[in-house]
């Protein structure tokens, strides 16, 4: 079973936003998080052109994006399914997500779940909440979470076919592989 490609993409973007905005540890280094115009610019670069333009035209998009990132983070940190469901239900309600079919970005008609918030940022937030909820509906919570690598707290979404992702990035996966290898060779000495 696979999610519609739009939902897969939006769920991935939710993790990207959380990781750009929020401070913490990224791949073994401390990360201070982006704010205001820097956040708006960096996140806009991840979007299809029409949505990028809409986002860049929201004056205080950076502050709004930051608040969405803060609201999304508990979904990735949820210790169990009940906590994840509660967080996602709260988000869908908060951003007033509602389904409708559109044929934008040169794609055949597909479902969007834009929130009915004040600006395009809250509209996107509705999409993020529903796309993560759909992921949970299909796979439970094992398809999103916090990177399992040491010294990293970045969010990840796993839309791979076999769903075996544990790390936020190839870099973290490689780092942990190396750490395991070292631990093994120390034991064998
Ligand atoms: Zn990581």
Coordinates of N, CA, C and O and ligand atoms in Angstrom, one line a residue:
X1 N 0.8 -1.2 0.0 CA 0.0 0.0 0.0 C 0.9 1.2 0.0 O 1.8 1.3 0.8
X2 N 0.6 2.2 -0.9 CA 1.3 3.4 -1.0 C 0.4 4.6 -0.8 O -0.7 4.6 -1.2
X3 N 0.9 5.7 -0.2 CA 0.1 6.9 -0.1 C 0.2 7.6 -1.5 O 1.1 7.4 -2.2
X4 N -0.8 8.4 -1.7 CA -0.8 9.3 -2.9 C 0.5 10.1 -2.9 O 1.0 10.5 -1.8
X5 N 1.0 10.4 -4.0 CA 2.4 11.1 -4.1 C 2.3 12.4 -3.4 O 3.3 12.9 -2.8
X6 N 1.2 13.1 -3.6 CA 1.1 14.5 -2.9 C 1.2 14.3 -1.4 O 1.9 15.1 -0.8
X7 N 0.6 13.4 -0.8 CA 0.7 13.2 0.6 C 2.1 12.8 1.1 O 2.6 13.3 2.1
X8 N 2.7 12.0 0.3 CA 4.1 11.6 0.6 C 5.0 12.8 0.6 O 5.8 13.0 1.5
X9 N 4.8 13.6 -0.4 CA 5.6 14.8 -0.5 C 5.4 15.8 0.6 O 6.3 16.3 1.2
X10 N 4.1 16.0 1.0 CA 3.8 16.9 2.0 C 4.3 16.5 3.4 O 4.7 17.3 4.2
X11 N 4.2 15.2 3.6 CA 4.7 14.6 4.9 C 6.2 14.9 5.0 O 6.7 15.3 6.1
X12 N 6.9 14.7 3.9 CA 8.3 14.9 3.9 C 8.6 16.4 4.2 O 9.6 16.7 4.9
X13 N 7.8 17.3 3.6 CA 8.0 18.7 3.8 C 7.8 19.1 5.2 O 8.4 20.1 5.7
X14 N 6.9 18.5 5.9 CA 6.6 18.8 7.3 C 7.9 18.5 8.1 O 8.3 19.4 8.9
X15 N 8.6 17.4 7.8 CA 9.8 17.1 8.5 C 10.9 18.2 8.2 O 11.7 18.7 9.0
X16 N 11.0 18.5 6.9 CA 11.9 19.5 6.4 C 11.7 20.9 7.2 O 12.7 21.5 7.7
X17 N 10.5 21.3 7.3 CA 10.2 22.5 8.0 C 10.6 22.5 9.5 O 11.3 23.4 10.0
X18 N 10.3 21.4 10.2 CA 10.7 21.2 11.6 C 12.2 21.3 11.7 O 12.7 22.0 12.6
X19 N 12.9 20.6 10.8 CA 14.3 20.6 10.9 C 15.0 21.9 10.5 O 16.1 22.2 11.1
X20 N 14.4 22.7 9.6 CA 15.0 24.0 9.3 C 14.8 25.0 10.4 O 15.7 25.7 10.8
X21 N 13.6 24.9 11.1 CA 13.3 26.0 12.0 C 13.8 25.7 13.4 O 14.2 26.7 14.1
X22 N 13.8 24.5 13.9 CA 14.0 24.3 15.3 C 15.5 24.0 15.6 O 16.1 23.2 14.9
X23 N 16.0 24.6 16.7 CA 17.3 24.3 17.2 C 17.4 22.9 17.8 O 16.5 22.3 18.2
X24 N 18.7 22.5 17.8 CA 18.9 21.1 18.4 C 20.2 20.6 17.9 O 21.2 21.3 17.8
X25 N 20.3 19.3 17.7 CA 21.5 18.6 17.2 C 21.2 18.1 15.8 O 20.1 17.4 15.6
X26 N 22.0 18.3 14.9 CA 21.9 17.8 13.5 C 23.1 17.0 13.1 O 24.2 17.7 12.9
X27 N 23.0 15.7 13.0 CA 24.1 14.9 12.5 C 25.4 15.1 13.4 O 26.5 15.2 12.8
X28 N 25.2 15.3 14.7 CA 26.4 15.4 15.6 C 26.9 16.8 15.9 O 27.7 17.0 16.7
X29 N 26.2 17.7 15.2 CA 26.6 19.1 15.4 C 25.4 19.9 16.0 O 24.3 19.5 15.7
X30 N 25.7 20.9 16.8 CA 24.6 21.7 17.2 C 24.1 22.6 16.1 O 24.8 23.0 15.2
X31 N 22.8 22.8 16.1 CA 22.1 23.5 15.0 C 21.2 24.6 15.7 O 20.5 24.3 16.6
X32 N 21.3 25.8 15.2 CA 20.7 26.9 15.9 C 19.3 27.2 15.3 O 18.5 28.0 15.9
X33 N 18.9 26.7 14.2 CA 17.6 26.9 13.7 C 17.5 28.2 12.9 O 18.2 29.2 13.2
X34 N 16.6 28.3 11.9 CA 16.4 29.5 11.1 C 15.2 30.3 11.6 O 14.2 29.7 12.1
X35 N 15.2 31.6 11.4 CA 14.1 32.4 11.8 C 13.8 33.4 10.7 O 14.6 33.7 9.8
X36 N 12.6 34.0 10.8 CA 12.2 35.1 10.0 C 12.4 34.9 8.5 O 12.1 33.9 7.9
X37 N 13.1 35.8 7.8 CA 13.3 35.8 6.4 C 14.2 34.6 6.0 O 13.9 34.0 4.9
X38 N 15.1 34.2 6.8 CA 16.0 33.1 6.4 C 15.2 31.8 6.4 O 15.4 31.0 5.5
X39 N 14.3 31.7 7.3 CA 13.4 30.5 7.3 C 12.5 30.5 6.1 O 12.3 29.5 5.5
X40 N 11.8 31.6 5.9 CA 10.9 31.7 4.8 C 11.6 31.4 3.5 O 11.1 30.6 2.7
X41 N 12.8 31.9 3.3 CA 13.6 31.7 2.0 C 14.0 30.2 1.9 O 13.8 29.6 0.9
X42 N 14.5 29.7 3.0 CA 15.0 28.3 2.9 C 13.9 27.3 2.7 O 14.0 26.4 1.9
X43 N 12.7 27.6 3.3 CA 11.6 26.6 3.2 C 11.0 26.8 1.8 O 10.6 25.8 1.1
X44 N 10.9 28.1 1.3 CA 10.3 28.3 0.0 C 11.0 27.6 -1.1 O 10.4 27.1 -2.1
X45 N 12.3 27.4 -0.9 CA 13.1 26.7 -1.9 C 12.7 25.3 -2.1 O 13.0 24.6 -3.1
X46 N 12.0 24.7 -1.1 CA 11.6 23.3 -1.1 C 10.3 23.1 -1.9 O 9.9 22.0 -2.1
X47 N 9.6 24.2 -2.2 CA 8.3 24.1 -2.7 C 8.2 24.2 -4.3 O 9.1 24.8 -4.9
X48 N 7.1 23.7 -4.8 CA 6.8 24.0 -6.3 C 6.7 25.5 -6.5 O 6.2 26.2 -5.6
X49 N 7.0 25.9 -7.7 CA 7.0 27.3 -8.0 C 5.8 28.1 -7.6 O 5.9 29.2 -7.0
X50 N 4.6 27.7 -7.9 CA 3.4 28.5 -7.6 C 3.3 28.7 -6.1 O 3.0 29.8 -5.6
X51 N 3.5 27.6 -5.3 CA 3.4 27.7 -3.8 C 4.5 28.5 -3.3 O 4.3 29.2 -2.3
X52 N 5.7 28.4 -3.9 CA 6.8 29.2 -3.4 C 6.5 30.7 -3.5 O 6.7 31.5 -2.6
X53 N 5.9 31.1 -4.7 CA 5.5 32.5 -4.9 C 4.5 32.9 -3.8 O 4.6 34.0 -3.2
X54 N 3.6 32.1 -3.5 CA 2.5 32.4 -2.6 C 3.1 32.6 -1.2 O 2.8 33.5 -0.4
X55 N 4.0 31.7 -0.9 CA 4.7 31.7 0.5 C 5.5 33.0 0.6 O 5.5 33.7 1.6
X56 N 6.3 33.3 -0.4 CA 7.2 34.5 -0.4 C 6.4 35.8 -0.3 O 6.9 36.8 0.1
X57 N 5.1 35.7 -0.7 CA 4.3 37.0 -0.7 C 3.7 37.2 0.7 O 3.0 38.2 0.9
X58 N 3.8 36.2 1.6 CA 3.3 36.4 3.0 C 4.3 37.1 3.8 O 5.4 36.5 4.0
X59 N 4.1 38.3 4.2 CA 5.1 39.1 4.9 C 5.7 38.5 6.0 O 6.9 38.5 6.2
X60 N 4.9 38.0 7.0 CA 5.5 37.4 8.2 C 5.5 35.9 8.1 O 5.3 35.2 9.1
X61 N 5.7 35.4 6.9 CA 5.7 33.9 6.7 C 6.8 33.2 7.6 O 6.5 32.1 8.1
X62 N 7.9 33.9 7.8 CA 8.9 33.3 8.7 C 8.4 33.0 10.1 O 8.6 31.9 10.6
X63 N 7.8 34.0 10.7 CA 7.3 33.8 12.0 C 6.2 32.7 12.1 O 6.1 31.9 13.0
X64 N 5.3 32.8 11.0 CA 4.2 31.8 10.9 C 4.8 30.4 10.7 O 4.3 29.4 11.3
X65 N 5.8 30.2 9.9 CA 6.4 28.9 9.7 C 7.0 28.4 10.9 O 6.9 27.2 11.2
X66 N 7.6 29.3 11.7 CA 8.3 28.9 12.9 C 7.2 28.3 13.9 O 7.4 27.3 14.5
X67 N 6.1 29.0 14.0 CA 5.0 28.5 14.9 C 4.4 27.2 14.4 O 4.1 26.3 15.2
X68 N 4.3 27.0 13.1 CA 3.9 25.7 12.6 C 4.9 24.6 12.9 O 4.5 23.5 13.4
X69 N 6.2 24.9 12.8 CA 7.2 23.9 13.1 C 7.1 23.5 14.6 O 7.2 22.3 14.9
X70 N 6.9 24.5 15.5 CA 6.8 24.2 16.9 C 5.6 23.3 17.2 O 5.6 22.3 18.0
X71 N 4.5 23.6 16.4 CA 3.3 22.8 16.6 C 3.4 21.4 16.0 O 2.9 20.4 16.6
X72 N 4.3 21.2 15.0 CA 4.4 19.9 14.4 C 5.4 19.0 15.2 O 5.3 17.7 15.1
X73 N 6.3 19.6 15.9 CA 7.4 18.8 16.5 C 6.9 17.7 17.4 O 7.4 16.6 17.4
X74 N 5.8 17.9 18.2 CA 5.3 16.8 19.1 C 4.8 15.6 18.4 O 4.9 14.5 18.9
X75 N 4.4 15.7 17.1 CA 4.0 14.6 16.3 C 5.2 13.6 16.2 O 5.1 12.4 16.4
X76 N 6.4 14.2 15.8 CA 7.6 13.4 15.6 C 8.1 12.8 16.9 O 8.7 11.8 16.9
X77 N 7.9 13.6 18.0 CA 8.4 13.2 19.3 C 7.5 12.2 20.1 O 7.8 11.8 21.2
X78 N 6.3 12.0 19.6 CA 5.3 11.3 20.3 C 5.8 9.9 20.7 O 6.3 9.2 19.9
X79 N 5.7 9.6 22.0 CA 6.2 8.3 22.5 C 5.4 7.1 22.1 O 5.9 6.0 22.2
X80 N 4.1 7.3 21.8 CA 3.3 6.1 21.3 C 2.2 6.6 20.4 O 2.1 7.8 20.1
X81 N 1.4 5.6 19.9 CA 0.4 5.9 18.9 C -0.6 6.9 19.4 O -1.1 7.8 18.7
X82 N -1.0 6.7 20.7 CA -2.1 7.5 21.2 C -1.6 9.0 21.3 O -2.4 9.9 20.9
X83 N -0.4 9.2 21.7 CA 0.1 10.6 21.7 C 0.2 11.2 20.3 O -0.1 12.4 20.1
X84 N 0.7 10.4 19.3 CA 0.8 10.9 18.0 C -0.6 11.2 17.4 O -0.8 12.3 16.8
X85 N -1.6 10.4 17.7 CA -3.0 10.6 17.2 C -3.5 11.9 17.9 O -4.1 12.7 17.2
X86 N -3.3 12.1 19.1 CA -3.8 13.3 19.8 C -3.1 14.5 19.2 O -3.8 15.5 18.9
X87 N -1.8 14.5 19.0 CA -1.1 15.6 18.4 C -1.7 15.9 17.0 O -1.9 17.1 16.7
X88 N -1.9 14.9 16.2 CA -2.3 15.1 14.8 C -3.8 15.6 14.8 O -4.1 16.5 14.0
X89 N -4.6 15.1 15.7 CA -6.0 15.5 15.8 C -6.0 17.0 16.1 O -6.8 17.8 15.5
X90 N -5.2 17.4 17.1 CA -5.1 18.8 17.5 C -4.7 19.7 16.3 O -5.3 20.7 16.1
X91 N -3.7 19.2 15.5 CA -3.3 20.0 14.4 C -4.3 20.2 13.3 O -4.5 21.2 12.8
X92 N -5.0 19.0 13.0 CA -6.0 19.1 12.0 C -7.2 20.0 12.3 O -7.7 20.8 11.5
X93 N -7.5 20.0 13.6 CA -8.5 20.9 14.1 C -8.0 22.4 14.1 O -8.7 23.3 13.6
X94 N -6.8 22.6 14.6 CA -6.3 23.9 14.7 C -6.2 24.6 13.4 O -6.4 25.8 13.2
X95 N -5.7 23.8 12.3 CA -5.5 24.5 11.0 C -6.7 24.3 10.1 O -6.7 24.6 8.9
X96 N -7.8 23.7 10.6 CA -9.0 23.5 9.8 C -8.8 22.8 8.5 O -9.3 23.3 7.4
X97 N -8.1 21.7 8.5 CA -7.8 21.0 7.2 C -9.1 20.5 6.6 O -9.9 19.9 7.3
X98 N -9.2 20.7 5.3 CA -10.4 20.1 4.6 C -10.0 19.6 3.3 O -9.1 20.2 2.6
X99 N -10.6 18.4 2.8 CA -10.1 17.8 1.6 C -10.8 18.5 0.4 O -11.9 18.9 0.4
X100 N -10.0 18.7 -0.7 CA -10.6 19.1 -2.0 C -9.6 18.7 -3.1 O -8.4 18.6 -2.9
X101 N -10.3 18.4 -4.3 CA -9.5 18.0 -5.5 C -9.0 19.1 -6.3 O -9.8 20.0 -6.6
X102 N -7.7 19.1 -6.7 CA -7.2 20.1 -7.6 C -6.3 19.5 -8.6 O -5.7 18.4 -8.4
X103 N -6.1 20.2 -9.8 CA -5.2 19.7 -10.8 C -4.1 20.6 -11.0 O -3.7 21.0 -12.1
X104 N -3.5 21.1 -9.9 CA -2.4 22.0 -10.0 C -1.1 21.4 -10.3 O -1.0 20.1 -10.5
X105 N 0.0 22.1 -10.4 CA 1.4 21.7 -10.7 C 1.4 20.6 -11.8 O 2.3 19.7 -11.7
X106 N 0.6 20.8 -12.8 CA 0.6 19.9 -14.0 C 0.3 18.4 -13.7 O 0.5 17.5 -14.5
X107 N -0.3 18.2 -12.5 CA -0.7 16.8 -12.1 C -2.2 16.6 -12.4 O -3.0 17.6 -12.3
X108 N -2.6 15.4 -12.6 CA -4.0 15.1 -12.7 C -4.7 15.4 -11.3 O -4.0 15.6 -10.3
X109 N -6.0 15.5 -11.3 CA -6.7 15.8 -10.1 C -6.2 14.9 -8.9 O -6.2 13.7 -9.1
X110 N -5.9 15.6 -7.9 CA -5.4 14.9 -6.7 C -5.9 15.6 -5.4 O -6.3 16.8 -5.5
X111 N -6.0 14.9 -4.3 CA -6.5 15.5 -3.1 C -5.5 16.4 -2.4 O -4.4 16.1 -2.2
X112 N -6.0 17.6 -2.1 CA -5.3 18.5 -1.2 C -6.1 18.6 0.1 O -7.3 18.4 0.1
X113 N -5.4 19.0 1.2 CA -6.1 19.1 2.5 C -5.8 20.5 3.1 O -5.4 20.6 4.2
X114 N -5.8 21.5 2.3 CA -5.4 22.8 2.8 C -6.2 23.2 4.0 O -7.5 23.1 4.0
X115 N -5.6 23.8 5.0 CA -6.3 24.4 6.1 C -6.9 25.7 5.7 O -6.6 26.2 4.6
X116 N -7.9 26.1 6.4 CA -8.5 27.4 6.1 C -8.0 28.6 6.9 O -8.8 29.4 7.3
X117 N -6.8 28.5 7.3 CA -6.2 29.5 8.2 C -6.0 30.9 7.5 O -6.4 31.0 6.3
X118 N -5.4 31.8 8.2 CA -5.3 33.2 7.7 C -4.5 33.3 6.4 O -4.8 34.1 5.6
X119 N -3.4 32.6 6.3 CA -2.5 32.8 5.2 C -2.2 31.4 4.6 O -2.6 30.4 5.1
X120 N -1.4 31.4 3.5 CA -1.0 30.2 2.8 C -0.1 29.3 3.8 O 0.0 28.1 3.5
X121 N 0.5 29.9 4.8 CA 1.3 29.1 5.7 C 0.4 28.2 6.5 O 0.7 27.0 6.6
X122 N -0.7 28.7 7.0 CA -1.7 27.9 7.8 C -2.3 26.9 6.8 O -2.7 25.8 7.2
X123 N -2.5 27.3 5.6 CA -3.1 26.3 4.6 C -2.2 25.1 4.4 O -2.6 24.0 4.4
X124 N -0.9 25.4 4.3 CA 0.1 24.3 4.2 C 0.1 23.5 5.5 O 0.3 22.3 5.4
X125 N 0.0 24.2 6.6 CA 0.1 23.4 7.9 C -1.1 22.4 8.0 O -0.9 21.3 8.5
X126 N -2.2 22.7 7.4 CA -3.3 21.8 7.3 C -2.9 20.6 6.5 O -3.2 19.4 6.9
X127 N -2.3 20.8 5.4 CA -1.8 19.7 4.5 C -0.8 18.8 5.3 O -0.9 17.6 5.2
X128 N 0.1 19.5 6.0 CA 1.1 18.7 6.7 C 0.5 17.8 7.7 O 0.8 16.6 7.8
X129 N -0.5 18.3 8.5 CA -1.2 17.5 9.5 C -1.9 16.3 8.9 O -1.7 15.2 9.4
X130 N -2.6 16.6 7.8 CA -3.4 15.4 7.2 C -2.4 14.4 6.6 O -2.6 13.2 6.7
X131 N -1.4 14.9 5.9 CA -0.5 13.9 5.3 C 0.2 13.0 6.3 O 0.4 11.8 6.1
X132 N 0.6 13.6 7.4 CA 1.1 12.8 8.5 C 0.1 11.8 9.1 O 0.4 10.7 9.4
X133 N -1.2 12.3 9.2 CA -2.2 11.5 9.7 C -2.5 10.3 8.7 O -2.8 9.2 9.1
X134 N -2.4 10.6 7.4 CA -2.6 9.5 6.4 C -1.5 8.5 6.5 O -1.7 7.3 6.4
X135 N -0.3 9.0 6.7 CA 0.8 8.1 6.9 C 0.6 7.1 8.1 O 0.8 5.9 8.0
X136 N 0.1 7.7 9.2 CA -0.2 6.9 10.4 C -1.4 6.0 10.1 O -1.4 4.8 10.6
X137 N -2.4 6.4 9.4 CA -3.5 5.6 9.1 C -3.1 4.3 8.3 O -3.6 3.3 8.5
X138 N -2.1 4.5 7.4 CA -1.7 3.4 6.6 C -0.6 2.5 7.3 O -0.6 1.3 7.2
X139 N 0.3 3.1 8.0 CA 1.5 2.4 8.5 C 1.6 2.4 10.1 O 2.6 1.9 10.6
X140 N 0.8 3.1 10.8 CA 1.1 3.4 12.2 C 2.1 4.4 12.3 O 2.4 5.2 11.4
X141 N 2.8 4.5 13.5 CA 3.7 5.6 13.7 C 5.2 5.3 13.3 O 6.1 6.1 13.4
X142 N 5.4 4.1 12.7 CA 6.8 3.7 12.4 C 7.3 4.5 11.2 O 8.5 4.4 10.9
X143 N 6.5 5.3 10.5 CA 7.0 6.0 9.3 C 7.4 7.4 9.6 O 7.7 8.2 8.7
X144 N 7.3 7.8 10.8 CA 7.9 9.2 11.2 C 8.4 9.1 12.6 O 8.0 8.3 13.4
X145 N 9.4 10.0 12.9 CA 9.9 10.1 14.2 C 11.2 10.9 14.3 O 11.3 11.8 13.4
X146 N 12.0 10.7 15.3 CA 13.2 11.5 15.5 C 14.4 10.6 15.2 O 14.4 9.4 15.6
X147 N 15.3 11.1 14.5 CA 16.5 10.3 14.1 C 17.1 9.5 15.2 O 17.3 10.0 16.3
X148 N 17.4 8.2 14.9 CA 17.9 7.3 15.9 C 19.4 7.4 16.1 O 20.0 6.8 17.0
X149 N 20.1 8.3 15.3 CA 21.5 8.4 15.5 C 21.9 9.2 16.7 O 21.1 10.0 17.2
X150 N 23.0 8.9 17.3 CA 23.5 9.6 18.4 C 23.7 11.1 18.1 O 24.1 11.4 16.9
X151 N 23.5 11.9 19.0 CA 23.8 13.4 18.8 C 23.0 13.9 17.6 O 23.6 14.8 16.8
X152 N 21.8 13.5 17.4 CA 21.0 14.0 16.3 C 19.5 14.0 16.8 O 19.1 12.9 17.3
X153 N 18.8 15.1 16.6 CA 17.4 15.1 17.0 C 16.5 15.6 15.9 O 15.4 16.1 16.1
X154 N 17.0 15.4 14.7 CA 16.2 15.8 13.5 C 15.0 14.9 13.3 O 15.1 13.7 13.5
X155 N 13.9 15.5 12.8 CA 12.7 14.7 12.4 C 12.9 14.0 11.1 O 13.7 14.5 10.2
X156 N 12.3 12.8 10.9 CA 12.3 12.2 9.6 C 11.0 11.6 9.3 O 10.1 11.4 10.2
X157 N 10.7 11.5 8.0 CA 9.5 10.8 7.5 C 10.1 9.7 6.5 O 11.0 9.9 5.8
X158 N 9.5 8.6 6.6 CA 9.9 7.4 5.8 C 8.9 7.0 4.8 O 7.8 6.4 5.2
X159 N 9.1 7.3 3.6 CA 8.1 6.9 2.5 C 8.8 5.9 1.6 O 8.4 5.7 0.5
X160 N 9.8 5.2 2.1 CA 10.5 4.2 1.3 C 9.6 3.0 1.2 O 8.7 2.8 2.0
X161 N 9.9 2.1 0.2 CA 9.0 1.0 0.0 C 9.0 0.0 1.2 O 7.9 -0.4 1.7
X162 N 10.2 -0.3 1.7 CA 10.2 -1.3 2.8 C 10.1 -0.6 4.2 O 9.9 -1.3 5.2
X163 N 10.1 0.7 4.3 CA 9.9 1.4 5.5 C 10.8 1.0 6.6 O 10.5 0.7 7.7
X164 N 12.1 1.0 6.3 CA 13.1 0.6 7.3 C 14.0 1.8 7.8 O 15.0 1.6 8.4
X165 N 13.6 3.0 7.4 CA 14.4 4.1 7.7 C 14.4 4.4 9.2 O 13.4 4.4 9.9
X166 N 15.6 4.7 9.8 CA 15.7 5.1 11.2 C 16.4 6.4 11.4 O 16.4 6.9 12.5
X167 N 17.0 6.9 10.3 CA 17.8 8.1 10.5 C 17.3 9.3 9.6 O 16.6 9.0 8.6
X168 N 17.7 10.5 10.0 CA 17.2 11.7 9.3 C 17.9 11.8 7.9 O 17.3 12.5 7.0
X169 N 19.0 11.2 7.7 CA 19.8 11.5 6.5 C 20.8 10.3 6.3 O 21.1 9.5 7.1
X170 N 21.3 10.3 5.0 CA 22.3 9.3 4.7 C 23.5 9.5 5.6 O 24.2 8.6 6.0
X171 N 23.8 10.8 5.9 CA 25.0 11.1 6.7 C 24.9 10.5 8.1 O 25.8 9.9 8.6
X172 N 23.7 10.6 8.7 CA 23.5 9.9 10.0 C 23.6 8.4 9.9 O 24.2 7.8 10.8
X173 N 23.0 7.9 8.9 CA 23.1 6.4 8.7 C 24.5 5.9 8.6 O 24.9 5.0 9.2
X174 N 25.3 6.7 7.8 CA 26.7 6.3 7.6 C 27.5 6.5 8.9 O 28.3 5.6 9.3
X175 N 27.2 7.6 9.7 CA 27.9 7.8 10.9 C 27.6 6.7 11.9 O 28.5 6.2 12.6
X176 N 26.4 6.2 12.0 CA 26.0 5.1 12.9 C 26.6 3.8 12.5 O 27.0 3.0 13.3
X177 N 26.7 3.6 11.2 CA 27.3 2.4 10.7 C 28.8 2.3 11.1 O 29.3 1.3 11.5
X178 N 29.4 3.5 11.0 CA 30.8 3.6 11.3 C 31.0 3.3 12.8 O 31.9 2.6 13.2
X179 N 30.1 3.9 13.6 CA 30.2 3.7 15.1 C 30.0 2.3 15.5 O 30.8 1.7 16.3
X180 N 29.1 1.6 14.8 CA 28.9 0.2 15.1 C 30.1 -0.7 14.7 O 30.5 -1.6 15.4
X181 N 30.7 -0.3 13.6 CA 31.8 -1.0 13.1 C 33.0 -0.9 14.1 O 33.6 -1.9 14.4
X182 N 33.2 0.4 14.5 CA 34.3 0.6 15.5 C 34.0 -0.2 16.8 O 34.9 -0.8 17.3
X183 N 32.8 -0.2 17.3 CA 32.4 -0.9 18.5 C 32.7 -2.4 18.3 O 33.3 -3.0 19.2
X184 N 32.4 -2.9 17.2 CA 32.6 -4.3 16.9 C 34.1 -4.6 16.9 O 34.5 -5.6 17.5
X185 N 34.9 -3.8 16.2 CA 36.3 -4.1 16.1 C 37.0 -4.0 17.5 O 37.9 -4.7 17.8
X186 N 36.5 -3.0 18.3 CA 37.0 -2.9 19.7 C 36.7 -4.2 20.5 O 37.6 -4.7 21.2
X187 N 35.5 -4.7 20.3 CA 35.1 -5.9 21.1 C 36.0 -7.1 20.6 O 36.3 -8.0 21.4
X188 N 36.3 -7.1 19.4 CA 37.1 -8.3 18.8 C 38.5 -8.2 19.1 O 39.3 -9.1 18.7
X189 N 39.0 -7.2 19.7 CA 40.4 -7.1 19.9 C 40.9 -8.0 21.0 O 40.2 -8.3 22.0
Ligands
LIG1 ZN1 20.2 12.4 12.1

